[in-house]
Coordinates of C-alpha atoms in Angstrom, one line a residue:
Chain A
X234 CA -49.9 34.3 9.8
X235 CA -49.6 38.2 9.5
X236 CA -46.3 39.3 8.1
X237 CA -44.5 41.4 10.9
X238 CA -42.2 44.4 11.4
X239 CA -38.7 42.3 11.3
X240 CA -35.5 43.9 12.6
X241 CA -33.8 45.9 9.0
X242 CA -30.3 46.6 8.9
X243 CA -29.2 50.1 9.4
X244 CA -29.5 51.7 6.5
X245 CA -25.9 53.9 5.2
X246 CA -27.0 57.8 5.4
X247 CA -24.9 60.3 4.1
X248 CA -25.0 63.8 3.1
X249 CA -26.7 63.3 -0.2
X250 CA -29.2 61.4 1.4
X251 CA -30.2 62.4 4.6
X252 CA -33.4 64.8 4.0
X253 CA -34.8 61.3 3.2
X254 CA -34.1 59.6 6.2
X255 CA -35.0 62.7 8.7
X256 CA -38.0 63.1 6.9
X257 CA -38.6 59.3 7.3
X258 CA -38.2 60.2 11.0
X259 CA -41.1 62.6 10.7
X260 CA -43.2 59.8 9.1
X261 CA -43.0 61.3 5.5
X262 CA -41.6 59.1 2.2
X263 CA -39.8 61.5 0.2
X264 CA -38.6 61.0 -3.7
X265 CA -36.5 63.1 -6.1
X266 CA -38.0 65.4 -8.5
X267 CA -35.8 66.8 -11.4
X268 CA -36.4 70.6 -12.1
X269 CA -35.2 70.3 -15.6
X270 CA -37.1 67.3 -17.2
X271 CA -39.9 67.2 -14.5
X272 CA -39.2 63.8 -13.8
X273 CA -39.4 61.7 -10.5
X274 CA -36.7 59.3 -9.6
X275 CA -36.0 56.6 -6.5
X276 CA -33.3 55.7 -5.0
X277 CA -32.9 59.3 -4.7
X278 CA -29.6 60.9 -6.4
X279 CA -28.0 64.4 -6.3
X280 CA -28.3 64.5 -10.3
X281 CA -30.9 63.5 -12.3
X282 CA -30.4 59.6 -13.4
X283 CA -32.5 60.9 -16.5
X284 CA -30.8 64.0 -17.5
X285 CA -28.1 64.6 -15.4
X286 CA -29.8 67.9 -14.2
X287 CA -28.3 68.9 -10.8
X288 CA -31.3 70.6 -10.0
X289 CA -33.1 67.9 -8.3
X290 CA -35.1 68.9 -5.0
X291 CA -37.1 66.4 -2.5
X292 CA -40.5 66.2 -2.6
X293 CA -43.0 64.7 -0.2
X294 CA -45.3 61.8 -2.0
X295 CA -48.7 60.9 -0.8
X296 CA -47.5 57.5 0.6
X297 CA -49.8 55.3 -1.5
X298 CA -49.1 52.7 -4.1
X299 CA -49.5 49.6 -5.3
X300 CA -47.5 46.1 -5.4
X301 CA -45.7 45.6 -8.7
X302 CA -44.4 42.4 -7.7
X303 CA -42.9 40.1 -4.2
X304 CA -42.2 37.2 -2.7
X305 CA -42.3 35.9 0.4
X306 CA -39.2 34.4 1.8
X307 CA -40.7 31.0 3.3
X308 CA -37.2 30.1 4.3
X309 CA -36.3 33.2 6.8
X310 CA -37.4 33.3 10.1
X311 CA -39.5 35.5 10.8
X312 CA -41.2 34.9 6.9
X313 CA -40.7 38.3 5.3
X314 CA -42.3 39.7 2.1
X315 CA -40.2 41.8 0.0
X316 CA -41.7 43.7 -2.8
X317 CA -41.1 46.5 -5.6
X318 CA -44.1 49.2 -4.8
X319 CA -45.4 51.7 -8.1
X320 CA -46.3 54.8 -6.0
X321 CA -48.5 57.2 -7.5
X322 CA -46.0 59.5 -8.0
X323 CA -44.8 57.0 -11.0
X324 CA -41.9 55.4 -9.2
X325 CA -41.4 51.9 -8.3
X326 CA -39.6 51.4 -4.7
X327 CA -38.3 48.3 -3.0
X328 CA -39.7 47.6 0.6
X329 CA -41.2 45.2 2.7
X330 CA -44.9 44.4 2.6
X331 CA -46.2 44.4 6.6
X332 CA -49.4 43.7 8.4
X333 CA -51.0 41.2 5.6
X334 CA -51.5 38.1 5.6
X335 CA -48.6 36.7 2.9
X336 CA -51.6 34.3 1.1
X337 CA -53.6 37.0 0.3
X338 CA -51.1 39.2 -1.1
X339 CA -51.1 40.1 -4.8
X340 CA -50.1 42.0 -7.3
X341 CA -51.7 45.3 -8.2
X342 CA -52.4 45.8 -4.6
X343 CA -53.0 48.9 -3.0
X344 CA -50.8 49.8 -0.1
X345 CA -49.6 52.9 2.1
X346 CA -46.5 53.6 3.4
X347 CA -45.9 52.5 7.5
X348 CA -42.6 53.0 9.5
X349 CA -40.3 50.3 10.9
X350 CA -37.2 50.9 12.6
X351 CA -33.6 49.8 11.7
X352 CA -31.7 48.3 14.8
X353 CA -30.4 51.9 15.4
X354 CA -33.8 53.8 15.5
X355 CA -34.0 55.1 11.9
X356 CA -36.9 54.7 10.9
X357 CA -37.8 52.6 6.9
X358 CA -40.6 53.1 5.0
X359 CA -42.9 50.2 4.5
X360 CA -45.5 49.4 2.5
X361 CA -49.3 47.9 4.3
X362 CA -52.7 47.2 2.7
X363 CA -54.6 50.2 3.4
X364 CA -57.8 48.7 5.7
X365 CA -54.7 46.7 8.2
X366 CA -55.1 47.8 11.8
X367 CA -52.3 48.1 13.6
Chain B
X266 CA -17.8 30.1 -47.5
X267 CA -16.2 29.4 -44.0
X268 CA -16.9 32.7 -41.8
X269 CA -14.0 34.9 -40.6
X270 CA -13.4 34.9 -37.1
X271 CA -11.6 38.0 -35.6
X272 CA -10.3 35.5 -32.7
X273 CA -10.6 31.5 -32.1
X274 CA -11.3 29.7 -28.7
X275 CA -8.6 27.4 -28.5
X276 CA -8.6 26.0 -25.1
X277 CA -11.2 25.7 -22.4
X278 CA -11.0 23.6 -18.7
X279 CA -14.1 22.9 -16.2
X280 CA -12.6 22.4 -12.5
X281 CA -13.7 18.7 -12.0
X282 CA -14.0 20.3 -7.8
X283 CA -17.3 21.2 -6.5
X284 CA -16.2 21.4 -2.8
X285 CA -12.6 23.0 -2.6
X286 CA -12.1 22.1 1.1
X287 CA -8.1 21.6 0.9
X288 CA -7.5 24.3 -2.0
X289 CA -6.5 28.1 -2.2
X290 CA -9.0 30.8 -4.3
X291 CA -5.7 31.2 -6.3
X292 CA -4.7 27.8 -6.5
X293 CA -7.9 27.2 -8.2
X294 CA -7.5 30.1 -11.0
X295 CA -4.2 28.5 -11.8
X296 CA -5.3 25.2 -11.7
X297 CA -8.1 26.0 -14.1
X298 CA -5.6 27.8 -16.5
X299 CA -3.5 25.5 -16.2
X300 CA -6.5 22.8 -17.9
X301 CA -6.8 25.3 -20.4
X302 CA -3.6 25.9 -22.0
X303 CA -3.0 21.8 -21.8
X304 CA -6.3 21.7 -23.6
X305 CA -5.2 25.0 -26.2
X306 CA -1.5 23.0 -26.2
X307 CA -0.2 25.9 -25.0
X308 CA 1.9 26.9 -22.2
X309 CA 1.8 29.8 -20.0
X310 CA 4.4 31.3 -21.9
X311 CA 2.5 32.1 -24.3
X312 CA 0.1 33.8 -22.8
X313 CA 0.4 37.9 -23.2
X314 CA -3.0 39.0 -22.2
X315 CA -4.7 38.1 -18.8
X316 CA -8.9 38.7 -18.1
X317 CA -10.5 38.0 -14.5
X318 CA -13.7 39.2 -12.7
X319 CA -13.3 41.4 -10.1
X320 CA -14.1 39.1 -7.1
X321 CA -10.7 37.8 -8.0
X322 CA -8.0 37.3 -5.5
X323 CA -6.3 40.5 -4.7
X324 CA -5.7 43.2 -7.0
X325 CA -7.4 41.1 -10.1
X326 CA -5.2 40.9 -12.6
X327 CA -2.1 42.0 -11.0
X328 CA -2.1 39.9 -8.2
X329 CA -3.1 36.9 -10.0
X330 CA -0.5 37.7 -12.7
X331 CA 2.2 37.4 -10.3
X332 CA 1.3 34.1 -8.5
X333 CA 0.9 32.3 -11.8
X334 CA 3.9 33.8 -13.3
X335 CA 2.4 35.6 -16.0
X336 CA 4.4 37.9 -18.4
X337 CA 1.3 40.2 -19.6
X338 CA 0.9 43.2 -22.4
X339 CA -2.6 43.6 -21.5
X340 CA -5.0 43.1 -18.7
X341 CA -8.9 43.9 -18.2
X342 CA -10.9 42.8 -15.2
X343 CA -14.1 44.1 -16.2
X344 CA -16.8 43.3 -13.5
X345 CA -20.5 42.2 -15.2
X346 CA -21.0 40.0 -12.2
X347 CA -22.1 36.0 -13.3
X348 CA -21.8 37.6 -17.2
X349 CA -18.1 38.8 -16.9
X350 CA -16.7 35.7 -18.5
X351 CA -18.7 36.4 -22.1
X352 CA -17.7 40.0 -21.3
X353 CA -14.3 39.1 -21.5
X354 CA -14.3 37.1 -24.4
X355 CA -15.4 39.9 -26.2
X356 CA -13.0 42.0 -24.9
X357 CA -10.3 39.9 -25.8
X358 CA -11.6 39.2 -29.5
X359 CA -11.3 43.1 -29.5
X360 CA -7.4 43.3 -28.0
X361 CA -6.5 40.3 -30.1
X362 CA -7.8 42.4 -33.0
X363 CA -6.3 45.6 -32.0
X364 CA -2.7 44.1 -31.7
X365 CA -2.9 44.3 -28.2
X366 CA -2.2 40.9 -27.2
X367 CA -2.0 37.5 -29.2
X368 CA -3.3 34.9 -26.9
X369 CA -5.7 35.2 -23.7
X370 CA -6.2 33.6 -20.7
X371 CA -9.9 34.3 -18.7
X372 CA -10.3 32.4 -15.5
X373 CA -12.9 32.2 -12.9
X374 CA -12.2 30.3 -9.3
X375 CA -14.2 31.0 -5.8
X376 CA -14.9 28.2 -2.9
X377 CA -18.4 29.7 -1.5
X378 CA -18.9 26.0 -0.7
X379 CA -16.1 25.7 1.0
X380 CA -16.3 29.1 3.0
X381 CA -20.1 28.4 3.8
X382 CA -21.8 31.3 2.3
X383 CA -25.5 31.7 2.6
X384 CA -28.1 32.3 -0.2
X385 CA -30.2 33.7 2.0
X386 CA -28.0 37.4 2.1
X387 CA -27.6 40.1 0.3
X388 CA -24.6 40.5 -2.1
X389 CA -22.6 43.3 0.0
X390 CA -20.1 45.4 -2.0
X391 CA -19.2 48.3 0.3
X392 CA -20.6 50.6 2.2
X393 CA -20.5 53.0 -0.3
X394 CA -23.1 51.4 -3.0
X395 CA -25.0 54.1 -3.9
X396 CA -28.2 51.8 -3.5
X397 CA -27.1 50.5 -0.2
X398 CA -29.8 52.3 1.9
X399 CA -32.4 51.7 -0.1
X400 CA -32.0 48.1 -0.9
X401 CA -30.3 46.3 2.3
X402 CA -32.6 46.8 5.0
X403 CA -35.8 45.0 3.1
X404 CA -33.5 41.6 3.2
X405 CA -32.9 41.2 -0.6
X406 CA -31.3 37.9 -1.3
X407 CA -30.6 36.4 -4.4
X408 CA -33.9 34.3 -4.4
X409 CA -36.2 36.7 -3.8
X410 CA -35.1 38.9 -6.1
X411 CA -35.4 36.6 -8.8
X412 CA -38.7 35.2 -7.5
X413 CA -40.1 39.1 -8.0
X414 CA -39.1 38.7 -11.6
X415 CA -41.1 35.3 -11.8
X416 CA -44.0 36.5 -10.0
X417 CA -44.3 39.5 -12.4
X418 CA -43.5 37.3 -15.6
X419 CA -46.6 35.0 -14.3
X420 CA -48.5 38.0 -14.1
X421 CA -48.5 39.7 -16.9
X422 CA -48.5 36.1 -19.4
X423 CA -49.7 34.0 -17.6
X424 CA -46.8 31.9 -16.9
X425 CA -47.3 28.8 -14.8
X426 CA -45.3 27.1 -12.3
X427 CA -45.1 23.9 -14.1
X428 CA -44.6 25.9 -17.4
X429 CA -40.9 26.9 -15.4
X430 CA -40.2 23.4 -14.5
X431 CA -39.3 21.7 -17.4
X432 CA -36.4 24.2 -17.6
X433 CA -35.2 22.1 -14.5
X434 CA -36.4 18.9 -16.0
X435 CA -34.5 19.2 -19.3
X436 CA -31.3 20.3 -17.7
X437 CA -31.7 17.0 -15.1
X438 CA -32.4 15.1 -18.0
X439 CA -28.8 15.9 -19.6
X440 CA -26.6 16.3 -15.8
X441 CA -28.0 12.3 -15.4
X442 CA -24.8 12.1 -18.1
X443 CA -22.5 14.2 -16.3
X444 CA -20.1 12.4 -13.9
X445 CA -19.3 15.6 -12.5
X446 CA -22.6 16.8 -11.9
X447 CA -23.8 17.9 -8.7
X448 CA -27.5 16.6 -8.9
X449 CA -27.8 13.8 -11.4
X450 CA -31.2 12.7 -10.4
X451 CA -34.1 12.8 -13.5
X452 CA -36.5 15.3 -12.1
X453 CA -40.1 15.4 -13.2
X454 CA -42.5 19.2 -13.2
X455 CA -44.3 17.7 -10.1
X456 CA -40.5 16.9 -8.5
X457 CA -40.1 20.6 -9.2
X458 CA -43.4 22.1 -8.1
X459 CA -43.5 20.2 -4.9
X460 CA -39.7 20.6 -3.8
X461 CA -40.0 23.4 -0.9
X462 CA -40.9 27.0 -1.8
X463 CA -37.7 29.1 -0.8
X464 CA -38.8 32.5 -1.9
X465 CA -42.4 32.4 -4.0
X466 CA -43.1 31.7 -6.9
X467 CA -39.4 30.0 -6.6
X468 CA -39.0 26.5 -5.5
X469 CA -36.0 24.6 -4.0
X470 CA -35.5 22.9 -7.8
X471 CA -36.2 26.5 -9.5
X472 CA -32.5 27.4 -8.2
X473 CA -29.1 26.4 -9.2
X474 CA -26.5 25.1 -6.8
X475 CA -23.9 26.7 -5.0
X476 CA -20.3 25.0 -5.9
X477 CA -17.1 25.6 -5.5
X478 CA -14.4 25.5 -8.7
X479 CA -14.0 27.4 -11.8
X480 CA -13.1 27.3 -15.4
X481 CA -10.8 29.0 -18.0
X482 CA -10.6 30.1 -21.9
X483 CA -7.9 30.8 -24.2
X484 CA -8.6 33.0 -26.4
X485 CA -5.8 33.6 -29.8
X486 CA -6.0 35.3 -32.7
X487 CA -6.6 33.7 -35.9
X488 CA -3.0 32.7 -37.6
X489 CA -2.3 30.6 -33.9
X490 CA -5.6 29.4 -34.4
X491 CA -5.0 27.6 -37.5
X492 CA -1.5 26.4 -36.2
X493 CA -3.5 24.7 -33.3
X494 CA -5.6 22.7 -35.4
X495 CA -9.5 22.2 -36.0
X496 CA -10.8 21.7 -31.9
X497 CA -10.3 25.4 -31.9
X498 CA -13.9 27.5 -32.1
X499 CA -14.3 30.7 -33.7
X500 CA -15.5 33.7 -32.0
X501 CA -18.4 35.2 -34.0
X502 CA -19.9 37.4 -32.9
X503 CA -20.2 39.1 -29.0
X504 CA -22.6 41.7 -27.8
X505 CA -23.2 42.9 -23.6
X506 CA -25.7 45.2 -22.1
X507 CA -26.5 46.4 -18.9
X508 CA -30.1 46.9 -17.5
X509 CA -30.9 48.9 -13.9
X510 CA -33.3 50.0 -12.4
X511 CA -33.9 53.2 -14.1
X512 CA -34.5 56.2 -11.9
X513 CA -37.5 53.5 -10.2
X514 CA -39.1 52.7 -13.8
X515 CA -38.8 49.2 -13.1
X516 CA -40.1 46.3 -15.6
X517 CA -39.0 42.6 -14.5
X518 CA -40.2 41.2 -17.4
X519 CA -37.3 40.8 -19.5
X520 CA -33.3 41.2 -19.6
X521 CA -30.7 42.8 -20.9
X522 CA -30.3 40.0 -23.5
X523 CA -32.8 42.0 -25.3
X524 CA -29.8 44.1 -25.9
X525 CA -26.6 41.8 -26.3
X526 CA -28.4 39.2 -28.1
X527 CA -29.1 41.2 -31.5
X528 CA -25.7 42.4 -31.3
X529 CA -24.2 39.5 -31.3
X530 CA -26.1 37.8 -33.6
X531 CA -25.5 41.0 -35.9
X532 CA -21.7 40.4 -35.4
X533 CA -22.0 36.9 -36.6
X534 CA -24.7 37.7 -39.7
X535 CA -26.4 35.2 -38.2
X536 CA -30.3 34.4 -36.6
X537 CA -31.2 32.5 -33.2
X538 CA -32.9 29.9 -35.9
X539 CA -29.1 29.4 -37.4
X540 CA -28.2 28.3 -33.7
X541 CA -27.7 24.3 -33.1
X542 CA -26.9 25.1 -29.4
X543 CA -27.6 27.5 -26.5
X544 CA -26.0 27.8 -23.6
X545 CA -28.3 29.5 -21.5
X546 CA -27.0 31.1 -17.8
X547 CA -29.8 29.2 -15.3
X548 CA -29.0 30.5 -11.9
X549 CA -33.4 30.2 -11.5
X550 CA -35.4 28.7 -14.3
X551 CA -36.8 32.4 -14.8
X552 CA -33.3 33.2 -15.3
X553 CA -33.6 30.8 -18.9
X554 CA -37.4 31.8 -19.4
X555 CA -36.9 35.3 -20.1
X556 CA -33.3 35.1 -21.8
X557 CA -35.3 32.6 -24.0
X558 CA -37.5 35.4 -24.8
X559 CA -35.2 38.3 -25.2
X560 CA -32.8 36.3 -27.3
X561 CA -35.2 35.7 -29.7
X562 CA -36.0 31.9 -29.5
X563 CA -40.0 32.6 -29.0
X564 CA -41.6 35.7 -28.7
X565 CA -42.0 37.8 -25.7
X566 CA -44.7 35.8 -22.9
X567 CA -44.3 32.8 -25.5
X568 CA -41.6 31.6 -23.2
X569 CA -43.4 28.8 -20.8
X570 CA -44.8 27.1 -23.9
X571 CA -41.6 26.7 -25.6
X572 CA -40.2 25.0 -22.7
X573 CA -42.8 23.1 -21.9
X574 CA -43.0 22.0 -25.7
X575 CA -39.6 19.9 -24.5
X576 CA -37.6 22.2 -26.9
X577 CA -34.5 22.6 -24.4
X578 CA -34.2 18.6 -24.1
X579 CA -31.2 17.1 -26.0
X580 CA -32.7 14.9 -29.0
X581 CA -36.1 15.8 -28.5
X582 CA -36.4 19.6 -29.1
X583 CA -35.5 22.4 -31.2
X584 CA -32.9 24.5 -29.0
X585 CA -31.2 22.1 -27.0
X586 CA -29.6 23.7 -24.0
X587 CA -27.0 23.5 -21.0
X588 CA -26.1 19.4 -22.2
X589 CA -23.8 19.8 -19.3
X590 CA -26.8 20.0 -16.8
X591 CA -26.3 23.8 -16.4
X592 CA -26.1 25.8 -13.0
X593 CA -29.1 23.9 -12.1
X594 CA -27.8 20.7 -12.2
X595 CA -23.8 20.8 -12.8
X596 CA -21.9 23.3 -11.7
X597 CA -22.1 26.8 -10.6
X598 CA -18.7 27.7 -9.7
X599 CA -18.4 30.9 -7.2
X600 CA -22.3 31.9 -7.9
X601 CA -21.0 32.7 -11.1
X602 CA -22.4 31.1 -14.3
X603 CA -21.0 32.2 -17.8
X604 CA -17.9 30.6 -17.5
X605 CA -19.2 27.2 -18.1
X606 CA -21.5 28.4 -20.5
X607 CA -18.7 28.9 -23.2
X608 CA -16.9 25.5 -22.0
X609 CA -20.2 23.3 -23.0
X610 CA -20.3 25.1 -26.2
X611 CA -16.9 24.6 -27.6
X612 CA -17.6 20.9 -26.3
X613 CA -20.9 20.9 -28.3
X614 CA -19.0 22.5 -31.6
X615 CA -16.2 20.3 -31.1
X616 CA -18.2 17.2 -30.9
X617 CA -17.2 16.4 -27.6
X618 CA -20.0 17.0 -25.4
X619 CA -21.3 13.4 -23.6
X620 CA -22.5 11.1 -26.9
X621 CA -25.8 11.0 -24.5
X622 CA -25.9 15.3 -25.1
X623 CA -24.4 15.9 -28.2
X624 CA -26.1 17.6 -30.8
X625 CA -25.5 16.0 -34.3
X626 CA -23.7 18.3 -36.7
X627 CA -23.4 20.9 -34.3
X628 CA -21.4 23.7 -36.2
X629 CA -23.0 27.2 -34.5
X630 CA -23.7 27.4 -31.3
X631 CA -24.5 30.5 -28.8
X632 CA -23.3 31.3 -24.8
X633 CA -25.5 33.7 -22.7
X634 CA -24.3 34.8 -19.4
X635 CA -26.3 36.9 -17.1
X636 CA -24.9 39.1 -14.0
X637 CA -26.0 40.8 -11.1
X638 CA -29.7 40.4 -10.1
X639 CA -32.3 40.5 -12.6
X640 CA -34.4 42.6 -10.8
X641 CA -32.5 45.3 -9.4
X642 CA -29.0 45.9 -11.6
X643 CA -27.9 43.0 -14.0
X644 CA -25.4 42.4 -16.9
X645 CA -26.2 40.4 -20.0
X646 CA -23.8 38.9 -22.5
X647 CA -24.0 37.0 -25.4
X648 CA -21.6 35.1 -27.5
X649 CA -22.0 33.4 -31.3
X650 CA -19.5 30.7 -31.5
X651 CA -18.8 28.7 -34.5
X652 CA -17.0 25.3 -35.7
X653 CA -13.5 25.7 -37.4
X654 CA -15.4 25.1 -40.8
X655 CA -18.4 26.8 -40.1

């Protein structure tokens, strides 16, 4: 069994979050960077979770990471695999884990980011072992 | 020397319902005070100070002060998800204390029995969750969430799946005692490890049930206390915490017990080795492993061999816990698990837990609640209860 794209609810965008989702669109995974205390942060926020900094400004990662932990829900239908992802950038992401067989799946994992689409065409970033052909 | 209590426990009720088919959400928070204030010997009357979570009917406090006929001075509905209810007690320790009100009610009622929710979904609380986007569209439920937290646990100590069992198999082995209970079967670690696999490393018998009901407290301050008699329980000590997700610096590994436990235990001048009793919240069996931890009981990783030791069964180990069968077993009323936390340790401290259960000479005794998901945003809370001549 490979774990497929599954149908993801439409995710709520609003102003503060938007660049994310356009850029999404465009096949790029953005995070939060904090001017003041150099830090990165996800989910992404208008002011710093760290420091409270408002200057925060998006910036594109490199898409690659690897799993921290999932599961795989046995009792959905289609099976999905959900997972918290440690991109290089230094933050950890939830997401689904795609194109991988769910027994071989483990932690410490390298993946890359893929796209799947919400009912309504937004696109999600999801995370696939590297050497999966799609 | 006896210890000084700032406020006493003086009532407590466990609905007996675990499927409210013919009942109102209401009905069952005043049905469930109404237990505990027979059980304080106390009427509604006296009641001046009124705590509820904030899943409760209505506008909380307000609306559920009006159907039950309450004549309040004070009111807090502070929300900590599953961990409100040791919250609360807390709070009301520090009202009673602060002259704010003399004796407190705390109630928790929900039918998700009854109004067939589904483990399988997220928890949805508005579209305006700041996480909402980031979280619902990769299906996080309950299970999995928790399962994440396992998987990582097993990971980085080496944690077995047979090691998380016996958290199920010493909370079977007490329920068997409980009337009440929901499943009163004895389980064994292969029962567990071979029960389906709802969300990996998470079996079937690694989750708690999903009941309807609820339960109550009265909390009073000390001089009504004393009038009441000797089944009332001091309050010792109380610590909460929360823990999040950080900015994306996640580590599943352990809770916010961490946090409330020293706390409390600081509040009370007391150690987890001066505890007879734990209450432990089990809505998984990683839910106990890693409170275990954080509380203190065993060091950090130590967890699956202290449990499989057989320390959590009644008569046979160290920290018996959850006589009443726990969440996994007993009762989970509304999803939410610290309310019957405190009700099985007053019974513990009181002496009336099930002769089968009961630990001899139990005179301290400690509640843990836990809220929220453990791996995304959780609340933990801890309370350090004592016998009237403890």
């Amino acid at each position: 069994m490979i774990l497929e794209m599954r149908e993801h609810t439409d995710p709520v965008i609003n102003p503060e979050t938007e660049a994310y989702w356009k850029a999404a669109n465009d096949g790029k995974l953005l995070v939060k960077y904090c001017m003041e205390c150099k830090e990165p942060h996800f989910y992404p926020r208008a002011l710093c979770p760290f420091c409270m900094s408002e200057r925060t400004e998006w910036r594109e990662t490199a898409g690659r990471g690897r799993i921290y932990s999932f599961s795989v829900m046995r009792r959905a239908d289609p099976v999905y695999a959900i997972a918290y992802v440690t991109l290089e950038e230094g933050v950890t992401m939830l997401t689904n884990i795609v194109d991988a067989d769910p027994e071989t799946l483990r932690v410490g994992q390298e993946v890359e980011v893929a796209f799947g689409a919400a009912a309504n065409g937004q696109a999600i970033p999801l995370f696939r072992p590297p050497d999966a052909t799609r | 020397m006896a210890r000084q209590a700032k406020a006493w426990i003086a009532g407590v009720y466990e609905h007996p319902t675990r499927k409210a088919v013919d009942k109102t959400t209401p009905q069952l928070h005043a049905e469930v005070a109404l237990g505990a204030l027979r059980d304080a010997g106390l009427t509604k009357k006296d009641v001046d100070g009124y705590f509820c979570d904030g899943v409760a009917p209505g506008l909380g406090g307000l609306s559920m002060a009006e159907y039950m006929g309450l004549n309040l001075r004070y009111t807090d509905a502070t929300e900590t998800g599953g961990s409100s209810y040791i919250v609360h007690v807390g709070h009301a320790m520090q009202a009673i204390a602060a002259g704010k009100c003399d004796v407190a009610l705390v109630t928790l009622a929900g039918r998700p029995r009854a109004e067939g929710v589904k483990a399988l979904g997220a928890r949805d609380h508005g579209a305006d969750m700041p996480e909402r986007g980031f979280e619902f569209p990769y299906g996080p439920a309950v299970t999995n969430l928790y399962a994440m937290a396992a998987r990582r646990h097993m990971h980085e100590f080496g944690t077995t799946s047979e090691q998380l069992a016996w958290i199920k198999v010493a909370a079977s082995h007490h329920a068997q005692h409980n009337e009440h209970a929901m499943l009163r079967d004895v389980v064994t670690v292969e029962d567990v490890v071979n029960s389906p696999m709802i969300a990996d490393p998470l079996h079937r018998l690694d989750c708690c049930i999903i009941s309807d009901g609820g339960g109550a407290l009265v909390v009073v301050k000390p001089e009504i206390a004393k009038a009441l008699g000797d089944r009332c329980v001091k309050v010792l000590g109380q610590g909460e915490a929360v823990k999040h997700t950080n900015g994306g610096r996640v580590d599943l590994t352990w809770t916010a017990a961490r946090r409330s436990g020293p706390i409390a235990f600081e509040e009370a001048g007391l150690t987890p080795a001066d505890m007879k009793y734990a209450s432990i919240y089990d809505s998984f069996t990683i839910t106990v492993l890693e409170t275990l931890e954080d509380l203190g009981f065993c060091e950090k990783g130590d967890g699956g061999k202290f449990v499989s030791d057989g320390n959590l069964i009644s008569g046979v180990g160290k920290l018996p816990f959850n006589t009443d069968g726990g969440g996994l077993c007993n009762n989970h009323p509304n999803n939410r698990g610290s309310m019957t936390k405190v009700i099985e340790a007053v019974r513990q401290l009181r002496g009336e837990a099930h002769p089968k259960v009961q630990v001899p000479d139990c005179d301290l005794a400690l509640a843990h609640g836990t809220g929220g998901q453990i791996s995304q945003r959780s609340g933990s809370a801890t309370v350090i209860l004592g016998r009237s001549d403890a």
